[in-house]
Every structure is written in C-alpha cells, then in structure tokens.
CSV table of C-alpha atoms in Angstrom, one decimal:
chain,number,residue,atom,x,y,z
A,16,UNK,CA,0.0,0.0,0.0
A,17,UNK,CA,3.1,2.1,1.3
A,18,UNK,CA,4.2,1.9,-2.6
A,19,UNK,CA,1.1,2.1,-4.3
A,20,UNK,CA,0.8,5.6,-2.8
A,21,UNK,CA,4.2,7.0,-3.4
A,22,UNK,CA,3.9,6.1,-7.0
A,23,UNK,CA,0.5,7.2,-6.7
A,24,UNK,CA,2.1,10.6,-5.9
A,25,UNK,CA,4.8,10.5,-8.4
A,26,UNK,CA,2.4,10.2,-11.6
A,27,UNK,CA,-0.8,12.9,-9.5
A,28,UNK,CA,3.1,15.2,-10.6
A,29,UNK,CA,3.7,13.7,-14.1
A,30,UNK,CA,0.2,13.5,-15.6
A,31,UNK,CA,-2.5,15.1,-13.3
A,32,UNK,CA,-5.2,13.9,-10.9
A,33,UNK,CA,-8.1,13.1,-13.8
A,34,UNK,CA,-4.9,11.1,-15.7
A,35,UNK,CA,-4.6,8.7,-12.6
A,36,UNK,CA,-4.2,4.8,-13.6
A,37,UNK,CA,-3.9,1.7,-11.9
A,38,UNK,CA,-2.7,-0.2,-14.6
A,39,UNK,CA,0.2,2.5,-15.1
A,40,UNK,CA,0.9,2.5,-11.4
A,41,UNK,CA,0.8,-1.5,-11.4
A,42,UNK,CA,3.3,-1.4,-14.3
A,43,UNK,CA,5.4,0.7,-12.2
A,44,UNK,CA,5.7,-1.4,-9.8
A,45,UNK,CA,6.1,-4.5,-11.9
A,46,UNK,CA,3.1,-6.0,-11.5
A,47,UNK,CA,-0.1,-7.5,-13.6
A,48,UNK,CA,-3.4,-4.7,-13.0
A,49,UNK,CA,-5.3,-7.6,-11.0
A,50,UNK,CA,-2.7,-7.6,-8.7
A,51,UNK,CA,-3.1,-3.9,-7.7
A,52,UNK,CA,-6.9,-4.1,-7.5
A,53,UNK,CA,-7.0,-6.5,-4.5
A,54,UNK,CA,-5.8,-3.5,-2.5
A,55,UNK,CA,-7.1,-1.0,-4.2
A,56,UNK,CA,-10.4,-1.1,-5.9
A,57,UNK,CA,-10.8,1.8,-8.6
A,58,UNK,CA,-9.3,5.2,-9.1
A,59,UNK,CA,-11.4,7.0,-6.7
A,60,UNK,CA,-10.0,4.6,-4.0
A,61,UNK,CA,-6.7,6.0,-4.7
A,62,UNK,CA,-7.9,9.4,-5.1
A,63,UNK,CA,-9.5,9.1,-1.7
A,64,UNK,CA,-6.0,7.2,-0.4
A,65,UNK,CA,-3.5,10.4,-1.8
A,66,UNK,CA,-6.1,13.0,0.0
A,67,UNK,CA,-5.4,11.0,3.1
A,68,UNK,CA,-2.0,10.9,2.8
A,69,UNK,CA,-1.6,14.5,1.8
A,70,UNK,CA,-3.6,15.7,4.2
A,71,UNK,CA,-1.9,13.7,7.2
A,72,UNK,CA,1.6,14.6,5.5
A,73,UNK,CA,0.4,18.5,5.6
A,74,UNK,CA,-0.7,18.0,9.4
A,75,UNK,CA,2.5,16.3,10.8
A,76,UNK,CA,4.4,19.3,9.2
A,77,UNK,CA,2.3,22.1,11.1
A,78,UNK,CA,2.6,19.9,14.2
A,79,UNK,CA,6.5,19.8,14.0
A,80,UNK,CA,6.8,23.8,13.4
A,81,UNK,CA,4.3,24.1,16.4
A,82,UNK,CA,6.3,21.9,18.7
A,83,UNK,CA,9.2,24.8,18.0
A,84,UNK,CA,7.0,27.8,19.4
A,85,UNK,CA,5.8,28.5,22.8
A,86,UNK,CA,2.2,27.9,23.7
A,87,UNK,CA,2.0,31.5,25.1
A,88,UNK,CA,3.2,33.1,21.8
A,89,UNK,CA,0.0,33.0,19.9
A,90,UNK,CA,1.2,35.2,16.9
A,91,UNK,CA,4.3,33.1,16.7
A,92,UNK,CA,2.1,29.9,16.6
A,93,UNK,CA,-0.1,31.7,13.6
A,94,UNK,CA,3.0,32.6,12.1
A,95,UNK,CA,4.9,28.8,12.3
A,96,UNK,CA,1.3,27.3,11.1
A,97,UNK,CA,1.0,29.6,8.0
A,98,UNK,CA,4.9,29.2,7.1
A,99,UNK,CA,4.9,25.1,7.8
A,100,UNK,CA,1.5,25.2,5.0
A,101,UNK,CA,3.6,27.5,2.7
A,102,UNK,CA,6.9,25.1,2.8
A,103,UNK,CA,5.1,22.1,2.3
A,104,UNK,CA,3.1,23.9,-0.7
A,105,UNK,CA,5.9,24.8,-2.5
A,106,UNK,CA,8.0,21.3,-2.0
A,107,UNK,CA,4.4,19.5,-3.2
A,108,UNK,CA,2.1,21.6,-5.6
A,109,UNK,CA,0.6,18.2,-7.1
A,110,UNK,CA,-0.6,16.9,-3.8
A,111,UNK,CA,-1.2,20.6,-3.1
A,112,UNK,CA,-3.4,20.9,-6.3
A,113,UNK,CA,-4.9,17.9,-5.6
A,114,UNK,CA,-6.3,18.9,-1.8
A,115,UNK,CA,-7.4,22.6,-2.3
A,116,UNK,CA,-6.8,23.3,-6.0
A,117,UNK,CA,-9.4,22.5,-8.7
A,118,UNK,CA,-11.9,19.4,-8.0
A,119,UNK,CA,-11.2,16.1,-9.8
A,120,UNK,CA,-14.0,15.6,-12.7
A,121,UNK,CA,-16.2,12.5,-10.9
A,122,UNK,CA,-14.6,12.3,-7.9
A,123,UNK,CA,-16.0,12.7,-4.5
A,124,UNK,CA,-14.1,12.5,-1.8
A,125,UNK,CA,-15.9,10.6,1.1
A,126,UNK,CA,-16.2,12.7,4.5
A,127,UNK,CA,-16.3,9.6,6.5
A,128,UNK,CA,-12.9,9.4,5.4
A,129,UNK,CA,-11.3,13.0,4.8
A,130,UNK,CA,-12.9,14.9,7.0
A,131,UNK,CA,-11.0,14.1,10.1
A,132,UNK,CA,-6.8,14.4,8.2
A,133,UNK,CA,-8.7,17.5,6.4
A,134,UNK,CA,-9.3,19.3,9.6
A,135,UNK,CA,-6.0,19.2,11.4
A,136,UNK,CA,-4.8,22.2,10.4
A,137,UNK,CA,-8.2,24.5,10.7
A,138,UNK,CA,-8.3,22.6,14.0
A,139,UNK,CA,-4.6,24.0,14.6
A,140,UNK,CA,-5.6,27.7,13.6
A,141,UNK,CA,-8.9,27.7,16.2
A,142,UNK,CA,-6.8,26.6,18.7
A,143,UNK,CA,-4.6,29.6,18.9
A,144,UNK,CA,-7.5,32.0,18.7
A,145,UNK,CA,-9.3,30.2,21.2
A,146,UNK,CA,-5.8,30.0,23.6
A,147,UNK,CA,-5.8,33.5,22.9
A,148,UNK,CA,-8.9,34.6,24.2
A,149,UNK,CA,-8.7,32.5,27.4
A,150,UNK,CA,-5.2,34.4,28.1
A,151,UNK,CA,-6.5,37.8,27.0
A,152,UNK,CA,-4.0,38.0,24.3
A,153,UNK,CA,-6.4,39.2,21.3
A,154,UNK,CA,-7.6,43.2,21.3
A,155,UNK,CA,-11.4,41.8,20.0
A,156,UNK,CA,-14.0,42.3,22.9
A,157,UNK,CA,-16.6,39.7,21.6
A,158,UNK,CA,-19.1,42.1,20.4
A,159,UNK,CA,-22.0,40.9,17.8
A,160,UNK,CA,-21.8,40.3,14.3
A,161,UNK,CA,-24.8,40.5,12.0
A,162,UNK,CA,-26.6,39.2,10.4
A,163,UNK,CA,-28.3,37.3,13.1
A,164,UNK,CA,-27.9,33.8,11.0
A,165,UNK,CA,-24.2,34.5,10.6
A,166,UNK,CA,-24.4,34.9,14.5
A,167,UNK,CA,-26.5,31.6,14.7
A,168,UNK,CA,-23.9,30.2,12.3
A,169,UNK,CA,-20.9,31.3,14.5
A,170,UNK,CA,-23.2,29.8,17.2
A,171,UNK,CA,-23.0,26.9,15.4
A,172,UNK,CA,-19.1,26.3,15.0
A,173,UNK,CA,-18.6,27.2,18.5
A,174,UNK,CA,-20.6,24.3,19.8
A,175,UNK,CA,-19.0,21.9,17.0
A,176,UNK,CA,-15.3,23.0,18.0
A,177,UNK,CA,-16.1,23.5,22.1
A,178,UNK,CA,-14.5,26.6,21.8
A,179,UNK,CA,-15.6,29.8,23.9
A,180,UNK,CA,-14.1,32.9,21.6
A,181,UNK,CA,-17.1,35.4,20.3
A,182,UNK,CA,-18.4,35.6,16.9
A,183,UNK,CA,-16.2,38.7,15.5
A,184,UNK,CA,-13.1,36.8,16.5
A,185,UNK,CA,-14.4,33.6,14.8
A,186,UNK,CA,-15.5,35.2,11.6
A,187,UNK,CA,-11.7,36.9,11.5
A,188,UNK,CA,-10.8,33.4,12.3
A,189,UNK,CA,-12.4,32.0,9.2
A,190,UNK,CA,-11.2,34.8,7.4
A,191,UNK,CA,-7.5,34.4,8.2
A,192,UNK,CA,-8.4,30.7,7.4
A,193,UNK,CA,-9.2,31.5,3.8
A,194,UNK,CA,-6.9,34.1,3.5
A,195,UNK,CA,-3.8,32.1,4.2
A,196,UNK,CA,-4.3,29.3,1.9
A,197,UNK,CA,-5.9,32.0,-0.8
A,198,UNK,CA,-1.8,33.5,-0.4
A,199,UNK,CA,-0.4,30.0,-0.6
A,200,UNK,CA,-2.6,29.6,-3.6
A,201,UNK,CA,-1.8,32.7,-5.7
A,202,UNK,CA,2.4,31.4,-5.2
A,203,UNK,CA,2.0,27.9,-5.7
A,204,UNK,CA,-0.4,28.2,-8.8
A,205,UNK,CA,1.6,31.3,-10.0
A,206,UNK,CA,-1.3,33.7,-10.0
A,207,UNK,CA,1.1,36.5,-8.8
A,208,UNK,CA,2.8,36.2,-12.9
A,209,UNK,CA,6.4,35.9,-13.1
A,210,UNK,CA,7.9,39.1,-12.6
A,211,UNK,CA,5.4,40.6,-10.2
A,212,UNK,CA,6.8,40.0,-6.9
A,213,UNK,CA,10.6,39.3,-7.2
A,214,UNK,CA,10.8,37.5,-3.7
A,215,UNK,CA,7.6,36.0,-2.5
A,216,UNK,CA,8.7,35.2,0.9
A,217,UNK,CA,8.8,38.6,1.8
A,218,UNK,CA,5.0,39.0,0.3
A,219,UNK,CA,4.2,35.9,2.5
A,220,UNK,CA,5.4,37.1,5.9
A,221,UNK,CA,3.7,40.3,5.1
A,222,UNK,CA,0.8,38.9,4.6
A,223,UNK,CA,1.2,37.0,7.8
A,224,UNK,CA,1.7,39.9,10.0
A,225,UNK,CA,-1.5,40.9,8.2
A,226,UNK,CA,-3.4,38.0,9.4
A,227,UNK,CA,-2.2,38.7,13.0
A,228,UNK,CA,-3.5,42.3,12.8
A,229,UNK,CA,-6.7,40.3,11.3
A,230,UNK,CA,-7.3,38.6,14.4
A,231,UNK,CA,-6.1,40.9,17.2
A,232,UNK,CA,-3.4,38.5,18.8
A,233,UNK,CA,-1.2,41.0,20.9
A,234,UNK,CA,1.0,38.5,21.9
C-alpha cells in the first residue's frame, strides 16, 4: 500500500489527478493490473488514499513547526502554522493541487474518510484564537456580528469546536483561514505572474503579520 501511494504521488506530478491509472501505477511497480486491485479497488479509492496521505503529511508538518513555538506566543504559533502550510506547498504543488486546487472531474471524496486528516490544520488555527482569548491575548471584545444567522452560524461552530471565543473573533478566524491558503494559492499556482513579486517570501510574511492584525493577537 506504502508503494502504491508514493507512486500514486509521483504520476498525480507527471500527468495530473483526472490522468490517474492503476494499470500505469501496477506497471510501475512490476506487476499485472489484478494484482493492484485486491488493494485497491478503482481510481477514486486511490484518489481518496492520496487525499489521506496529503492531508496527514500536511498536518505532521504544522505539528512539527508548532512543537518549536511557545504555547503562550499565539502570533508566533499563527505565524509557524502559515509558514509550515507555505513550505510544504511549494515542495508539493501536485498533492497541493490535488487537496485545495481544482476538484477532480467525478470524484468525491468521502467525508467519513477525509474529514477528520482534512481538519488538522483549521483545528490547529482555532486553537490559537481560542488559547488566545482564554489568556487575553487578542484586542477583539466579543461584540456581535450581523446578520443574526451569521451569528446563529458562528453559534454553530462554537458548539461543534467547544470553543468559547465570540463571533467577531471567529468570523476573523475564518477569514485568516481562507486568506492564508488563498496567499499559498496565488504562489503555488503562480497567479502573482512571473515578474510581479521578485521574492515572494517577503510578500508571505507580510501577509502574515496581516493575518495577525486580522485577528487581534497582541502576543
């Protein structure tokens, strides 16, 4: 399965996700077709097994650059999430692509499945608001949004995630959310052009001082 995957990976770079094949991968790996379907069934099967693994692959690399950063320094946690998303972007814009680029033609990826290594990261970004607003380290004040259904919305996610922090510093939450994987989009898919920005990085940790502004985290 271990192999099936990694070559899995190496042709989603080569020829796309709608171009995926089991027999090419089985040829690869120097076997008959039949051989490759008793572990995996079709070509959403492996679809569904590469979202797994990217997703899981993208989590263990926030969780390493968190491990690095105090748990009192919520902007430098933002910061190390946002930077450990970027890296791992760059070094795979396939699997990228695959996980928050264009959707597959015919292919739906089952939640049962996804959901939970799809999550890890968003799960990583609430955590810092919410350790943020227990310690008093974010300038919001929890005031209401509207409209009310945003609010019963907000409401909503709150209860979901067990989480305490008001609606304004949620909705900035799901903004910084979007925004920082709208950035990592514009680089990886090269919608900046080619001569735009001459150094990127520099655009990228201005944007994430930006997204620290965005959600008030003084500390």
């Amino acid at each position: 399965m271990r192999d099936i995957v990694r070559i899995g990976r190496q042709h989603l770079a080569t020829d796309g996700a709608a171009a995926l094949s089991l027999r090419a991968i089985a040829r690869d790996l120097g076997l008959v077709s039949s051989a490759v379907y008793r572990y995996v069934g079709s070509r959403d099967e492996l679809l569904t097994l590469l979202v797994i693994d990217g997703y899981d692959e993208l989590g263990d690399a926030v969780d390493e650059a968190l491990g690095s950063v105090a748990a009192a320094n919520h902007a430098g946690r933002l910061r190390a999430i946002g930077r450990a998303v970027r890296t791992w972007a760059l070094a795979e814009p396939a699997t990228y692509a695959l996980l928050f680029g264009s959707p597959v033609p015919g292919y739906q990826a089952p939640a049962e499945r996804t959901t939970g290594p799809g999550t890890r990261v968003i799960r990583r970004l609430v955590q810092v608001w919410e350790d943020a607003w227990l310690a008093g380290a974010t300038s919001h004040d929890g005031g209401p949004v509207s409209p009310r259904r945003l609010s019963r919305d907000l409401a909503r996610i709150r209860r979901e995630q067990g989480i305490t922090a008001p609606d304004e510093l949620i909705a900035r939450g799901v903004l910084v959310w979007a925004a920082l994987f709208g950035c990592i989009s514009f680089e990886v898919f090269g919608q900046y052009g080619a001569d735009t920005i001459t150094q990127p990085q520099d655009l990228f940790e201005h944007q994430l001082t930006v997204l620290v502004e965005t959600v008030g985290l003084t500390r």
